[in-house]
Tab-separated table of C-alpha atoms in Angstrom:
chain	number	residue	atom	x	y	z
A	354	LYS	CA	-118.993	56.312	178.226
A	355	GLN	CA	-121.304	55.316	175.394
A	356	GLU	CA	-119.687	53.525	172.467
A	357	VAL	CA	-121.383	52.497	169.244
A	358	THR	CA	-120.080	49.705	167.051
A	359	GLN	CA	-121.206	48.751	163.581
A	360	ILE	CA	-120.505	45.417	161.976
A	361	PRO	CA	-119.522	44.728	159.276
A	362	ALA	CA	-117.418	47.722	158.248
A	363	ALA	CA	-118.084	46.906	154.600
A	364	LEU	CA	-120.539	44.691	152.783
A	365	SER	CA	-120.951	43.790	149.135
A	366	VAL	CA	-124.083	42.022	147.905
A	367	PRO	CA	-125.710	41.261	144.556
A	368	GLU	CA	-128.780	43.209	143.568
A	369	GLY	CA	-132.051	41.826	144.890
A	370	GLU	CA	-130.601	40.324	148.049
A	371	ASN	CA	-132.065	41.065	151.474
A	372	LEU	CA	-129.481	42.233	153.986
A	373	VAL	CA	-129.006	43.191	157.606
A	374	LEU	CA	-126.720	45.827	159.061
A	375	ASN	CA	-125.845	45.611	162.719
A	376	CYS	CA	-125.337	48.254	165.395
A	377	SER	CA	-124.490	47.750	169.050
A	378	PHE	CA	-124.127	50.203	171.908
A	379	THR	CA	-122.611	49.815	175.355
A	380	ASP	CA	-125.016	51.846	177.505
A	381	SER	CA	-128.683	50.862	177.233
A	382	ALA	CA	-129.864	54.195	178.722
A	383	ILE	CA	-130.574	55.762	175.357
A	384	TYR	CA	-133.301	58.224	174.401
A	385	ASN	CA	-133.503	57.171	170.775
A	386	LEU	CA	-131.526	55.591	167.961
A	387	GLN	CA	-131.239	56.986	164.467
A	388	TRP	CA	-130.096	55.372	161.221
A	389	PHE	CA	-128.571	57.524	158.472
A	390	ARG	CA	-127.133	56.981	155.027
A	391	GLN	CA	-124.311	59.015	153.571
A	392	ASP	CA	-123.458	59.103	149.890
A	393	PRO	CA	-119.902	60.066	148.864
A	394	GLY	CA	-119.330	63.802	149.216
A	395	LYS	CA	-122.831	64.362	150.599
A	396	GLY	CA	-124.400	65.100	153.956
A	397	LEU	CA	-126.216	62.586	156.161
A	398	THR	CA	-129.754	61.591	155.258
A	399	SER	CA	-131.958	60.460	158.117
A	400	LEU	CA	-133.570	57.097	157.370
A	401	LEU	CA	-135.333	56.008	160.531
A	402	LEU	CA	-135.643	57.112	164.140
A	403	ILE	CA	-136.565	54.626	166.843
A	404	GLN	CA	-137.568	55.956	170.247
A	405	SER	CA	-136.299	54.006	173.245
A	406	SER	CA	-139.848	52.763	173.944
A	407	GLN	CA	-140.264	51.343	170.430
A	408	ARG	CA	-139.182	47.985	169.062
A	409	GLU	CA	-139.095	48.780	165.356
A	410	GLN	CA	-139.765	51.304	162.630
A	411	THR	CA	-140.434	50.772	158.950
A	412	SER	CA	-140.024	52.976	155.926
A	413	GLY	CA	-140.511	51.413	152.524
A	414	ARG	CA	-137.949	48.629	152.066
A	415	LEU	CA	-136.212	49.560	155.318
A	416	ASN	CA	-136.976	48.107	158.710
A	417	ALA	CA	-135.056	49.024	161.842
A	418	SER	CA	-135.350	47.133	165.097
A	419	LEU	CA	-134.214	48.041	168.584
A	420	ASP	CA	-133.442	45.779	171.522
A	421	LYS	CA	-132.448	48.273	174.178
A	422	SER	CA	-131.773	45.740	176.906
A	423	SER	CA	-129.182	43.932	174.812
A	424	GLY	CA	-127.814	47.136	173.290
A	425	ARG	CA	-128.527	46.204	169.680
A	426	SER	CA	-130.226	47.544	166.610
A	427	THR	CA	-130.494	46.140	163.113
A	428	LEU	CA	-131.329	47.764	159.808
A	429	TYR	CA	-132.965	45.370	157.373
A	430	ILE	CA	-132.953	46.304	153.695
A	431	ALA	CA	-135.249	44.263	151.492
A	432	ALA	CA	-134.649	43.596	147.798
A	433	SER	CA	-131.476	45.678	147.654
A	434	GLN	CA	-130.814	47.920	144.650
A	435	PRO	CA	-127.631	49.548	143.310
A	436	GLY	CA	-129.032	52.891	144.496
A	437	ASP	CA	-128.808	51.604	148.064
A	438	SER	CA	-125.020	51.710	147.814
A	439	ALA	CA	-123.831	54.150	150.480
A	440	THR	CA	-122.391	54.264	153.988
A	441	TYR	CA	-124.966	53.522	156.675
A	442	LEU	CA	-124.477	55.124	160.070
A	443	CYS	CA	-126.089	54.287	163.379
A	444	ALA	CA	-126.252	56.879	166.161
A	445	VAL	CA	-127.705	56.915	169.668
A	446	SER	CA	-128.915	59.892	171.647
A	447	ASP	CA	-128.985	60.102	175.389
A	448	GLY	CA	-131.628	62.830	175.157
A	449	GLY	CA	-132.244	64.921	178.239
A	450	SER	CA	-130.355	68.172	178.425
A	451	GLN	CA	-127.667	67.005	176.038
A	452	GLY	CA	-129.214	65.341	173.029
A	453	ASN	CA	-125.952	64.803	171.241
A	454	LEU	CA	-125.686	61.852	168.874
A	455	ILE	CA	-122.946	59.291	169.352
A	456	PHE	CA	-122.114	57.645	166.076
A	457	GLY	CA	-120.746	54.320	164.979
A	458	LYS	CA	-118.113	54.216	162.253
A	459	GLY	CA	-120.575	53.050	159.649
A	460	THR	CA	-121.058	50.160	157.265
A	461	LYS	CA	-120.137	50.779	153.650
A	462	LEU	CA	-122.639	48.943	151.487
A	463	SER	CA	-122.094	48.129	147.848
A	464	VAL	CA	-124.942	46.576	145.854
A	465	LYS	CA	-123.724	45.068	142.586
A	466	PRO	CA	-126.044	45.057	139.565
B	663	ASP	CA	-134.145	68.552	151.436
B	664	THR	CA	-133.269	68.845	155.117
B	665	ALA	CA	-133.717	72.649	155.156
B	666	VAL	CA	-130.199	73.056	156.526
B	667	SER	CA	-127.738	74.998	154.406
B	668	GLN	CA	-124.034	75.478	154.937
B	669	THR	CA	-121.617	77.909	153.339
B	670	PRO	CA	-119.123	77.473	151.956
B	671	LYS	CA	-119.214	73.881	150.732
B	672	TYR	CA	-115.442	73.829	150.322
B	673	LEU	CA	-112.862	75.922	152.142
B	674	VAL	CA	-109.109	75.781	151.563
B	675	THR	CA	-106.932	77.949	153.742
B	676	GLN	CA	-103.494	78.172	155.256
B	677	MET	CA	-102.345	77.392	158.757
B	678	GLY	CA	-102.739	80.234	161.203
B	679	ASN	CA	-105.701	81.826	159.442
B	680	ASP	CA	-109.078	82.513	161.037
B	681	LYS	CA	-112.171	81.307	159.205
B	682	SER	CA	-115.924	80.978	159.661
B	683	ILE	CA	-118.434	78.458	158.425
B	684	LYS	CA	-122.100	79.403	158.293
B	685	CYS	CA	-125.131	77.243	158.983
B	686	GLU	CA	-128.743	78.233	158.484
B	687	GLN	CA	-132.028	76.406	159.073
B	688	ASN	CA	-135.353	77.802	157.986
B	689	LEU	CA	-137.831	75.667	159.926
B	690	GLY	CA	-137.683	77.420	163.262
B	691	HIS	CA	-136.215	74.424	165.056
B	692	ASP	CA	-134.991	75.030	168.566
B	693	THR	CA	-131.707	73.167	168.464
B	694	MET	CA	-128.734	73.241	166.125
B	695	TYR	CA	-125.530	71.210	166.250
B	696	TRP	CA	-122.014	71.123	164.856
B	697	TYR	CA	-120.284	67.793	164.240
B	698	LYS	CA	-116.792	67.088	162.936
B	699	GLN	CA	-116.266	64.209	160.490
B	700	ASP	CA	-112.639	63.146	160.332
B	701	SER	CA	-110.699	61.573	157.473
B	702	LYS	CA	-112.013	58.134	158.457
B	703	LYS	CA	-115.585	59.449	158.193
B	704	PHE	CA	-116.117	59.236	161.963
B	705	LEU	CA	-118.579	61.849	163.265
B	706	LYS	CA	-118.222	63.485	166.647
B	707	ILE	CA	-120.331	66.162	168.305
B	708	MET	CA	-118.690	69.550	168.832
B	709	PHE	CA	-121.438	71.912	169.979
B	710	SER	CA	-125.171	72.302	170.200
B	711	TYR	CA	-127.320	75.391	170.703
B	712	ASN	CA	-130.825	75.401	172.106
B	713	ASN	CA	-132.701	78.677	171.813
B	714	LYS	CA	-129.425	80.555	171.424
B	715	GLU	CA	-127.945	78.951	174.514
B	716	LEU	CA	-124.962	76.632	174.396
B	717	ILE	CA	-125.967	73.417	176.101
B	718	ILE	CA	-123.117	71.072	175.327
B	719	ASN	CA	-119.496	71.612	174.562
B	720	GLU	CA	-117.378	68.527	174.094
B	721	THR	CA	-113.586	68.515	174.406
B	722	VAL	CA	-113.072	70.962	171.589
B	723	PRO	CA	-110.132	73.414	171.547
B	724	ASN	CA	-111.137	76.939	172.474
B	725	ARG	CA	-109.948	78.028	169.033
B	726	PHE	CA	-113.397	76.851	167.946
B	727	SER	CA	-116.326	79.020	168.921
B	728	PRO	CA	-119.970	78.744	167.901
B	729	LYS	CA	-121.860	81.975	167.332
B	730	SER	CA	-125.633	82.141	167.053
B	731	PRO	CA	-126.825	85.597	165.949
B	732	ASP	CA	-130.418	84.337	165.874
B	733	LYS	CA	-132.436	81.108	166.120
B	734	ALA	CA	-131.948	80.293	162.433
B	735	HIS	CA	-128.154	80.481	162.408
B	736	LEU	CA	-125.313	78.703	164.135
B	737	ASN	CA	-121.958	79.749	162.717
B	738	LEU	CA	-118.628	78.143	163.540
B	739	HIS	CA	-115.577	80.342	163.987
B	740	ILE	CA	-112.127	78.808	163.981
B	741	ASN	CA	-109.043	80.785	164.988
B	742	SER	CA	-105.411	79.962	164.262
B	743	LEU	CA	-106.208	77.039	161.997
B	744	GLU	CA	-104.038	73.933	162.280
B	745	LEU	CA	-103.424	71.060	159.862
B	746	GLY	CA	-105.407	68.750	162.144
B	747	ASP	CA	-108.500	70.892	161.714
B	748	SER	CA	-108.885	69.547	158.183
B	749	ALA	CA	-112.188	67.678	158.175
B	750	VAL	CA	-115.796	67.888	157.087
B	751	TYR	CA	-117.865	70.036	159.439
B	752	CYS	CA	-121.527	69.077	159.562
B	753	CYS	CA	-124.359	71.213	160.847
B	754	ALA	CA	-127.644	69.652	162.002
B	755	ARG	CA	-130.993	70.746	163.420
B	756	SER	CA	-133.788	69.237	165.516
B	757	TRP	CA	-137.042	70.510	167.007
B	758	MET	CA	-135.752	70.009	170.513
B	759	THR	CA	-132.750	68.329	172.072
B	760	GLY	CA	-133.047	64.583	171.706
B	761	ASP	CA	-135.373	64.747	168.693
B	762	GLU	CA	-134.579	63.446	165.219
B	763	GLN	CA	-131.647	65.306	163.724
B	764	TYR	CA	-131.401	66.521	160.139
B	765	PHE	CA	-128.055	67.322	158.610
B	766	GLY	CA	-126.798	69.859	156.133
B	767	PRO	CA	-124.505	69.006	153.199
B	768	GLY	CA	-121.277	69.575	155.160
B	769	THR	CA	-118.322	71.917	154.660
B	770	ARG	CA	-115.023	70.358	153.676
B	771	LEU	CA	-112.226	72.343	155.304
B	772	THR	CA	-108.663	71.804	154.098
B	773	VAL	CA	-105.821	73.467	155.951
B	774	THR	CA	-102.513	73.629	154.085
């Protein structure tokens, strides 16, 4: 049974700092991995999708990497801003006929001005 | 804008009632999903529909039933509501199963 773990559960950094959020999964047979952010009281916003054949994806100040063999992904946020404060969720999909996402419990990020 | 809308945004109801939550997507995607987010913010898949056909159904009580009147809608019906059903219910869409998923704003259900 696939399990997704995110460490740390919470992180507080000063504005301008570069940071890394970690995600690990127990079964390397994934179809893709998706990173989301969730602001309080809001729905999930998709940030990046990495296919199982890819090593990384970039979008603006965000860079996500995937090491499928070791069951790990990282989300790198450069030059953090207070607006980056949110909960970041990692989810893996086993694709195929199911396609359901299995989520981690998230990392709550707070960027202090 | 993820092009997924949910109604209502908030729903407060009493135990034993039957309620429905609606989800609509306007991009013609093939697959829609329902997830439950509990009080600790943990998300878990409930159902998905691909071209109006149920393709997964996790260990969800049969009081919950998805209804898809057409490709653009996947509504969630809940019978005999219980206190433990209180949660945020999140609808999502993707082009096909396994593709990137886009979520709606969520419906916060409170059962009293």
